[in-house]
Short mmCIF file of C-alpha atoms in Angstrom, two decimals:
data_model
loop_
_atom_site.label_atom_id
_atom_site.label_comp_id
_atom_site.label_asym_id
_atom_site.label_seq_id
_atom_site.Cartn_x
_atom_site.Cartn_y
_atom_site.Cartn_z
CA UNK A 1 2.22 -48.36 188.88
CA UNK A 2 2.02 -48.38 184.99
CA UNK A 3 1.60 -51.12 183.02
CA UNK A 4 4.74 -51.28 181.95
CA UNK A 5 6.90 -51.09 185.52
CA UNK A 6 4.22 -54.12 186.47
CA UNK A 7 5.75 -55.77 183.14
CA UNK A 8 9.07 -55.61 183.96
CA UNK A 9 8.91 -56.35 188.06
CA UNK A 10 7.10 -59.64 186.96
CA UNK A 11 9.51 -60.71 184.73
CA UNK A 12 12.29 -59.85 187.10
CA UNK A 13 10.02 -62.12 189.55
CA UNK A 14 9.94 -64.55 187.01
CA UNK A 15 13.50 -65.15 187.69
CA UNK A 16 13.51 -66.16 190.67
CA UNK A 17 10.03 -67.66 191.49
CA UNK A 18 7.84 -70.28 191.42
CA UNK A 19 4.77 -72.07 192.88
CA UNK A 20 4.76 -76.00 193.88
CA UNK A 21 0.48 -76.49 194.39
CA UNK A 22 -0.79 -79.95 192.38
CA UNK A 23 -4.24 -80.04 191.36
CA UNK A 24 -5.84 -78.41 188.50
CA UNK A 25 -8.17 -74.76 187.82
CA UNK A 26 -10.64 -75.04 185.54
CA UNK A 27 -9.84 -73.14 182.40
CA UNK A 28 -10.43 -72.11 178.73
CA UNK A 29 -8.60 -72.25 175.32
CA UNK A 30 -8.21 -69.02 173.13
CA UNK A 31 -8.96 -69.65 169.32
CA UNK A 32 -6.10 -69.07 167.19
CA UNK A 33 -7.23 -65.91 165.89
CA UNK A 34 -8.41 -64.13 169.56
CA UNK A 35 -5.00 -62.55 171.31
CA UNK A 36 -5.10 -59.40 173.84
CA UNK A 37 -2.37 -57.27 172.23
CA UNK A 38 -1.69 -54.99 175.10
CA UNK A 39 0.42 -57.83 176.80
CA UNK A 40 2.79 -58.45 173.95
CA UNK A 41 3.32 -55.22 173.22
CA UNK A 42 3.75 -53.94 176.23
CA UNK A 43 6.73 -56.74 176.27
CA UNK A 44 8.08 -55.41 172.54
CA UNK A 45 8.33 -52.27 174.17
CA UNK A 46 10.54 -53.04 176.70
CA UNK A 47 12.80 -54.85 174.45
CA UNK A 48 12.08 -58.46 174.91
CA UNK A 49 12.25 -58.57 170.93
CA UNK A 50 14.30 -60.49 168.53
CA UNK A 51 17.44 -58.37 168.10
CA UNK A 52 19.43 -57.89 165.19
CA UNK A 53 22.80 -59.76 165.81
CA UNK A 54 24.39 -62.13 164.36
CA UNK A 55 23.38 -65.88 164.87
CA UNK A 56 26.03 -68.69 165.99
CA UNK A 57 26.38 -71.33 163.04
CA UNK A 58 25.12 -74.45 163.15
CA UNK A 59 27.31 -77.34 164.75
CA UNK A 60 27.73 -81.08 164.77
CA UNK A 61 25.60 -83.23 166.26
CA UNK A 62 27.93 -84.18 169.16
CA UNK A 63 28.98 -87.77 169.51
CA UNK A 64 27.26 -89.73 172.14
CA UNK A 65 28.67 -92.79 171.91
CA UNK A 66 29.92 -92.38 175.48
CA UNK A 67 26.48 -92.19 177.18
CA UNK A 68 25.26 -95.05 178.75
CA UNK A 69 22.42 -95.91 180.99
CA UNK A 70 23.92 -96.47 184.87
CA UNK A 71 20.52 -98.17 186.34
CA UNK A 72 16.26 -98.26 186.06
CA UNK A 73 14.58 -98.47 189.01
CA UNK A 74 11.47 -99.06 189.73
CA UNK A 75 9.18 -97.07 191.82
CA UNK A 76 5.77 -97.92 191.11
CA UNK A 77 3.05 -98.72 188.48
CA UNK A 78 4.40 -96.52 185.81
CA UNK A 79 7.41 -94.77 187.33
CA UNK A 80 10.79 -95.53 187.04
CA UNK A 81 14.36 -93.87 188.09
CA UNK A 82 16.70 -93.86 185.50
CA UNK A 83 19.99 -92.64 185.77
CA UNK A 84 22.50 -92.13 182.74
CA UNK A 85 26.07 -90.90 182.19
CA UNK A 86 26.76 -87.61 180.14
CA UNK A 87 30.25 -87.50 178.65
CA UNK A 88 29.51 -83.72 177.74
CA UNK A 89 29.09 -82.89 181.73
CA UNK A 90 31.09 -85.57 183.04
CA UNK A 91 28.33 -86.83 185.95
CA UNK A 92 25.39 -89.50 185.74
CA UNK A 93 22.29 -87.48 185.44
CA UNK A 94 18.96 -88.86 187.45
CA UNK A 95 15.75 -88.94 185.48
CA UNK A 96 12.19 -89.28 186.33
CA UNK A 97 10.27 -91.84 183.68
CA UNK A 98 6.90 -92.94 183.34
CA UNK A 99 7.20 -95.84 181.35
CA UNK A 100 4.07 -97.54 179.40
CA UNK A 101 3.96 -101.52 179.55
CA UNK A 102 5.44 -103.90 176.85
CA UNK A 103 7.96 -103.63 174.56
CA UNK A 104 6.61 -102.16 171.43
CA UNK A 105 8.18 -98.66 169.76
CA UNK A 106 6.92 -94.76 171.47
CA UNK A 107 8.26 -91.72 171.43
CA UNK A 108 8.97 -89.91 174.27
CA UNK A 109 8.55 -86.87 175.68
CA UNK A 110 10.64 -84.73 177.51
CA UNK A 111 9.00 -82.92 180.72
CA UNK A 112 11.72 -80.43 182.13
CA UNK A 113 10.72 -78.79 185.32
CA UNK A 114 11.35 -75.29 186.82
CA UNK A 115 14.40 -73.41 187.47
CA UNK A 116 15.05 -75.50 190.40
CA UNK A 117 15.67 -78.41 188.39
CA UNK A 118 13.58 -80.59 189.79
CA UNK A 119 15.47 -81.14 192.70
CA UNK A 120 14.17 -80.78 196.44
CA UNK A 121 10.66 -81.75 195.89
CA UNK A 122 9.48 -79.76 193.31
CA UNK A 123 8.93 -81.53 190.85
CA UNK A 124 6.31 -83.32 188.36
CA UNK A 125 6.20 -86.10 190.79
CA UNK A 126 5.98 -85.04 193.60
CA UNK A 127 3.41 -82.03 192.63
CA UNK A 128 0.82 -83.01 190.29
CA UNK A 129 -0.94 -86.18 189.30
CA UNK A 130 0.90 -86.77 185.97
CA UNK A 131 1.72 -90.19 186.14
CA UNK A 132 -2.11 -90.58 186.23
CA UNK A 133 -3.15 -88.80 183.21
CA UNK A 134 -0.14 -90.87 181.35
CA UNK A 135 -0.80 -94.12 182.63
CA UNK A 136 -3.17 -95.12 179.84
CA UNK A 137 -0.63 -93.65 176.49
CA UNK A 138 1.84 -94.80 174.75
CA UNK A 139 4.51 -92.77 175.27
CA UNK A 140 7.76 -92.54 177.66
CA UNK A 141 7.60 -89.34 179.77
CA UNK A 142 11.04 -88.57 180.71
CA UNK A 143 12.23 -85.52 183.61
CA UNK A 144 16.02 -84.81 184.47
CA UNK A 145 16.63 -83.81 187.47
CA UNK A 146 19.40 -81.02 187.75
CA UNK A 147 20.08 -77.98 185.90
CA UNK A 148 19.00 -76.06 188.37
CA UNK A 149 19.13 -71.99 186.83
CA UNK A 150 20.65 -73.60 183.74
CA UNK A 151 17.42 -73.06 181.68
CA UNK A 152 18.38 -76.09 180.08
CA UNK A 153 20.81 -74.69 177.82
CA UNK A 154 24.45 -75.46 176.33
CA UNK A 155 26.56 -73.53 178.43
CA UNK A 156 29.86 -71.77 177.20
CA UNK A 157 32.13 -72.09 180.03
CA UNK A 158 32.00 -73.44 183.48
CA UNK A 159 30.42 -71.87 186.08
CA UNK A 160 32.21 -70.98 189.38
CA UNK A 161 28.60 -71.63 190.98
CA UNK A 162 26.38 -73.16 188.62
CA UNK A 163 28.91 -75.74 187.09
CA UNK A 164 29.37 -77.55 183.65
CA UNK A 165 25.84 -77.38 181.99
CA UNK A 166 25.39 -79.05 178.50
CA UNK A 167 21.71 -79.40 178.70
CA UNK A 168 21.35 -79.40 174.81
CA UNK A 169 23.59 -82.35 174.53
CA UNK A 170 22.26 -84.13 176.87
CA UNK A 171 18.69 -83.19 176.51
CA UNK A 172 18.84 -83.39 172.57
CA UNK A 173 21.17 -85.90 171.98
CA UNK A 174 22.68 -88.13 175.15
CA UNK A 175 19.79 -88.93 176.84
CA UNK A 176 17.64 -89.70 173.94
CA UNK A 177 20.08 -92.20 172.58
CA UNK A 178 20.06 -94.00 176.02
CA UNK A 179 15.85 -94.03 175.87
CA UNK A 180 15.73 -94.77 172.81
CA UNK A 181 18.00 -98.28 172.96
CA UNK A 182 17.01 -99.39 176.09
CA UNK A 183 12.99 -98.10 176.25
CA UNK A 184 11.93 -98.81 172.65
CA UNK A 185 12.09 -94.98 171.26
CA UNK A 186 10.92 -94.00 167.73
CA UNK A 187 12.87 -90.96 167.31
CA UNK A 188 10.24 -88.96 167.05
CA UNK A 189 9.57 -86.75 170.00
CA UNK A 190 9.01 -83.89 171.97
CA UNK A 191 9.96 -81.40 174.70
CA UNK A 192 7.81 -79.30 176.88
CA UNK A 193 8.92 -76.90 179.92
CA UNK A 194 7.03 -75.06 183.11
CA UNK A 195 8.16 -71.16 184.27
CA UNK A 196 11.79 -70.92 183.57
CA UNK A 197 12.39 -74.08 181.48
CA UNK A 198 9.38 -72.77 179.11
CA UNK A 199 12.14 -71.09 176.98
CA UNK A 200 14.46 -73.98 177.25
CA UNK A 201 12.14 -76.05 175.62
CA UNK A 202 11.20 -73.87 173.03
CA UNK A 203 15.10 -73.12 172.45
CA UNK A 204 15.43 -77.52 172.59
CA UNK A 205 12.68 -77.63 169.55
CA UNK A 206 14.51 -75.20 167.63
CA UNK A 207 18.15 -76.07 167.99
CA UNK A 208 16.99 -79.75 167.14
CA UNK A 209 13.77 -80.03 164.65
CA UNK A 210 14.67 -83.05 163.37
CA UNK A 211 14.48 -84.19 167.32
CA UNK A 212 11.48 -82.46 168.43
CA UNK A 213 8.51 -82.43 166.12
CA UNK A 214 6.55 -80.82 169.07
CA UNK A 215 7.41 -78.00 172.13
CA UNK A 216 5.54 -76.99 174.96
CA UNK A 217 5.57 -73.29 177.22
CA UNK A 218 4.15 -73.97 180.39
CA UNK A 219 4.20 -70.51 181.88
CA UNK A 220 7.56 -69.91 180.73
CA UNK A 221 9.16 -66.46 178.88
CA UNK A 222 9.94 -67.79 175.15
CA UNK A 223 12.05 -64.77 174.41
CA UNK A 224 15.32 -63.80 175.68
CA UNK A 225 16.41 -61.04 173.75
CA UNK A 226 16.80 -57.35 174.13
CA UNK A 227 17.41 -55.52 177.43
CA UNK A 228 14.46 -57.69 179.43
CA UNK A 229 15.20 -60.29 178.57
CA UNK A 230 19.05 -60.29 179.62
CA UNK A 231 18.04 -59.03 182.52
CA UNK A 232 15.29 -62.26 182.46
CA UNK A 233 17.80 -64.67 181.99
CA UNK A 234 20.67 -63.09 184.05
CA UNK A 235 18.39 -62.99 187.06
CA UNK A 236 17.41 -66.75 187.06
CA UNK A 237 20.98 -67.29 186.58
CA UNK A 238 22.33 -64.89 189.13
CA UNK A 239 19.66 -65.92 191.75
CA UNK A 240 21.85 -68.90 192.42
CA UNK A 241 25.21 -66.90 192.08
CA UNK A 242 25.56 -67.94 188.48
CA UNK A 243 26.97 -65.96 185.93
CA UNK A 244 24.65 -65.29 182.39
CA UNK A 245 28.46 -64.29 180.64
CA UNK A 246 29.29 -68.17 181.57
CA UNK A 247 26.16 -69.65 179.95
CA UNK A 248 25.60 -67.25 176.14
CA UNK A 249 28.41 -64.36 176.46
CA UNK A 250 27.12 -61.00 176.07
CA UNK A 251 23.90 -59.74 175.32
CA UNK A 252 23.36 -59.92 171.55
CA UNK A 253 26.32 -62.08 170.67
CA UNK A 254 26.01 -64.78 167.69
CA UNK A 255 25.40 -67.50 171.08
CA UNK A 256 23.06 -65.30 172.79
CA UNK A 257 20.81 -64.80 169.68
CA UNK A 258 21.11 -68.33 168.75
CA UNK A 259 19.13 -68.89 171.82
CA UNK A 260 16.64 -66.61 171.68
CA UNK A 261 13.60 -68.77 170.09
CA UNK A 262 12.00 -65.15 168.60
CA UNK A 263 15.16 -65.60 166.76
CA UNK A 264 15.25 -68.60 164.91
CA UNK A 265 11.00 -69.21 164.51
CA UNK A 266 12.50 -70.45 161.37
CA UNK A 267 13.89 -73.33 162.53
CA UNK A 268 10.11 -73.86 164.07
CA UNK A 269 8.35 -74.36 160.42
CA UNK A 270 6.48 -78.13 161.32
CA UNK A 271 6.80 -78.04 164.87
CA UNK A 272 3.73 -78.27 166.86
CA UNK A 273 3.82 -75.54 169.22
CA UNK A 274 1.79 -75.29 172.22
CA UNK A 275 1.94 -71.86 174.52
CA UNK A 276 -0.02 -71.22 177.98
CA UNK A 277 -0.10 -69.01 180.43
CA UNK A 278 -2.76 -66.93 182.57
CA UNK A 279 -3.10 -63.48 184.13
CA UNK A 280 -2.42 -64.83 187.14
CA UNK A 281 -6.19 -64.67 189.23
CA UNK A 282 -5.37 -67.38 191.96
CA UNK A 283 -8.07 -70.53 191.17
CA UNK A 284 -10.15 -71.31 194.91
CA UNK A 285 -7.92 -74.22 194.64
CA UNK A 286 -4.72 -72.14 195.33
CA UNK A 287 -6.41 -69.96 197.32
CA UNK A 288 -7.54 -72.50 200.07
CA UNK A 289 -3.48 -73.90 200.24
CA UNK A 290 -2.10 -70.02 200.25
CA UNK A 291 -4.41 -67.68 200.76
CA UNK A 292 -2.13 -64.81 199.54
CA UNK A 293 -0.77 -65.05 196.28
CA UNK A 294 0.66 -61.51 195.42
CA UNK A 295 4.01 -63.59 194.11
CA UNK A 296 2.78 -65.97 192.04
CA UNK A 297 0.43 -63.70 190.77
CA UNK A 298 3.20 -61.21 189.29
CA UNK A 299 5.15 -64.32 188.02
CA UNK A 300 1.93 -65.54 185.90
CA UNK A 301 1.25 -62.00 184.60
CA UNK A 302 5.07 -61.99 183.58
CA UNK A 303 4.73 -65.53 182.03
CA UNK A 304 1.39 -64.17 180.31
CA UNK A 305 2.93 -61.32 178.70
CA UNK A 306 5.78 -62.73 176.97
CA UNK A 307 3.99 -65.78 176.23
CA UNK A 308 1.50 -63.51 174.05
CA UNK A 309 4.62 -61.85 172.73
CA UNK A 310 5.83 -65.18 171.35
CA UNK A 311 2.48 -65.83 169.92
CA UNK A 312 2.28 -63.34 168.32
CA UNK A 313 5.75 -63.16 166.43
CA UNK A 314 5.47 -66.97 165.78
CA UNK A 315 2.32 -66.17 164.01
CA UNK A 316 3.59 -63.30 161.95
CA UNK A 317 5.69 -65.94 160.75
CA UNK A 318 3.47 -68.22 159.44
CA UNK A 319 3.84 -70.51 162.56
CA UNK A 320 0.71 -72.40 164.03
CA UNK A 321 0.58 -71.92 167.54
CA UNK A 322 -2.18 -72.87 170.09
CA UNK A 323 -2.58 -70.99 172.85
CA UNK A 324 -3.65 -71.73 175.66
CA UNK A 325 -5.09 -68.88 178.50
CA UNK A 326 -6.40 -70.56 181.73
CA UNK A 327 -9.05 -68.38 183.39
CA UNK A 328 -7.10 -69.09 186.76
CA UNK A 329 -3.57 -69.86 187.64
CA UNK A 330 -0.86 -68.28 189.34
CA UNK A 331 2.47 -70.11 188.68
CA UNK A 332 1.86 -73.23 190.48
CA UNK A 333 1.51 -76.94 189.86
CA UNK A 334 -2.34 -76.87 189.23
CA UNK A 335 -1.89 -74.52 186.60
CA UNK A 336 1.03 -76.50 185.08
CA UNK A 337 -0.58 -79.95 185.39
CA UNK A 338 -4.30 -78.16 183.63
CA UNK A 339 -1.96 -76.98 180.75
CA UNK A 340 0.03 -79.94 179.93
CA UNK A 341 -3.23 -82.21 180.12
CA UNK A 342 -4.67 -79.61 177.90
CA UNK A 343 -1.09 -79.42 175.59
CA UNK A 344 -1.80 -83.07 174.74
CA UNK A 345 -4.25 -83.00 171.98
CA UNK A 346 -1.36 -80.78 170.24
CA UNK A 347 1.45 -82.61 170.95
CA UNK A 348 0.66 -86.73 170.95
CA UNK A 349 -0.69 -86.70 167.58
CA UNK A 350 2.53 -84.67 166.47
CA UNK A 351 4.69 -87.57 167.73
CA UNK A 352 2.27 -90.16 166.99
CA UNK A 353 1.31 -91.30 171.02
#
């Protein structure tokens, strides 16, 4: 098989895959100016590229007055269930929180899982040791659960299957009011995403700079445009009988574009970014829980190429970007949990944690 056909099967299994293992492979960081080309290219070739359509103008910030926080519960030492009402989706939304002692101003960041949303188990919580690594900073860690296939995006219509999903809102602006009066937020945060919410995030940091001062890729595809990546996003979508026309319209309208983060790097001019992914060698760690890993393997090299595609564009823009390329990992929870330990020198000085 070429290169190429490998290219686009894992992104198609990108869609509609991911891994659930929670320890960490040991790993290495790429210096800024060291990229494999072949990757990226490979993915510009296949049209995962920035288009040329027209971009959606920018709207109002939406008014949020409405959202409210329902109830905190504790779970234990640092984690807390938080549930708060979206007006924009009309449903209280339940959140994972690690919460630092006291009452003195953080910022928070948001933690979005995979294309499952969080929901049945696979999750932050319930697959890596995170709560650990944040139990001695400052800083609220915050993870809604839903939005499962929704990428985490501001959807157009409803969805037959999928439902109402205004992700943006809430992400950007609902939720972040609620943390912010009742858990002693500064304003100043930022958003990070695993596999299929790694372009959500991105999107998040872009649509709202003035929000996010620092985005995290975990694995993810930060590029939605051209023919691959409709077909990306449509299969995430469609894997759970949702339709991609209900979330951005066609391929290469103004909405589409305007969600496509190769499209508005722009916006992305003081972010911190922070990008990982691997070529998807199983660590002994995964190995010893699954011993065959031909799945995960094709998701990670998926990940890996558009991940260097991003990196590369970003950079061409004057972007700084570190990038992150684990020696092993294949789309599960170990890798995730090694990259957002290794994210953090990047993005808790950006939001001052």
């Amino acid at each position: 098989m070429s290169f190429r056909r490998k290219i686009t099967s894992a992104l198609a299994a990108l869609a509609v895959t991911a891994g659930t293992i929670a320890t960490a492979p040991v790993s290495h960081a790429v210096p800024e100016g060291e990229m494999s080309s072949n990757a990226g290219n490979a993915v510009a070739d296949l049209g995962l590229s920035s288009g040329n359509g027209p971009v959606a103008p920018p709207i109002a910030p939406p008014d949020t007055s409405g959202a409210h926080l329902v109830s905190a519960t504790h779970v234990e030492g640092n984690r807390w269930n938080i549930d708060v009402y979206s007006p924009a989706m009309g449903r209280t939304i339940s959140n994972m929180a690690l919460l630092p002692a006291g009452d003195a101003p953080r910022p928070t960041f948001y933690l979005l899982s995979g294309s499952n949303g969080g929901q049945a188990g696979q999750n932050w919580a319930s697959h890596s040791n995170y709560e650990h690594f944040f139990a001695d900073k400052h800083v609220n860690v915050i993870t809604p659960l839903g939005g499962k296939r929704s990428i985490y995006s501001e959807w157009n219509n409803v969805d037959p299957a999928l439902g109402n999903n205004k992700w943006t809102t809430y992400i950007a602006y609902e939720l972040p009011s609620v943390i912010d009066r009742h858990f002693h937020g500064t304003e100043r945060d930022a958003v990070g995403g695993i596999s299929a919410s790694g372009s959500g995030a991105i999107d998040l940091a872009a649509q709202n700079p003035e929000r996010f001062k620092a985005a995290a890729s975990y694995s993810g595809c930060p590029s939605t445009g051209g023919a691959a990546g409709w077909a990306y996003i449509s299969a995430i979508m469609g894997e759970a009988g949702g339709l991609s026309f209900n979330a951005w319209g066609l391929p290469d309208s103004p909405t589409w574009n305007d969600h496509n983060p190769i499209r508005n790097l722009h916006r992305l001019h003081g972010t911190a970014l922070f990008v990982s992914s691997s070529e998807g060698v199983p660590s002994a760690q995964e190995r010893a829980v699954q011993p065959v890993w031909i799945g995960p393997r094709i998701v990670e090299l998926g990940a890996h190429a558009c991940s260097e595609y991003f990196t590369n564009m970003a950079r061409k823009e004057g972007l700084h970007v570190t990038r992150y390329t684990p020696t092993h990992g294949a789309h599960s929870f170990y890798l995730f949990e090694e990259s957002l330990r290794e994210s953090w020198p990047t993005i808790g000085p950006a939001i001052g944690a």
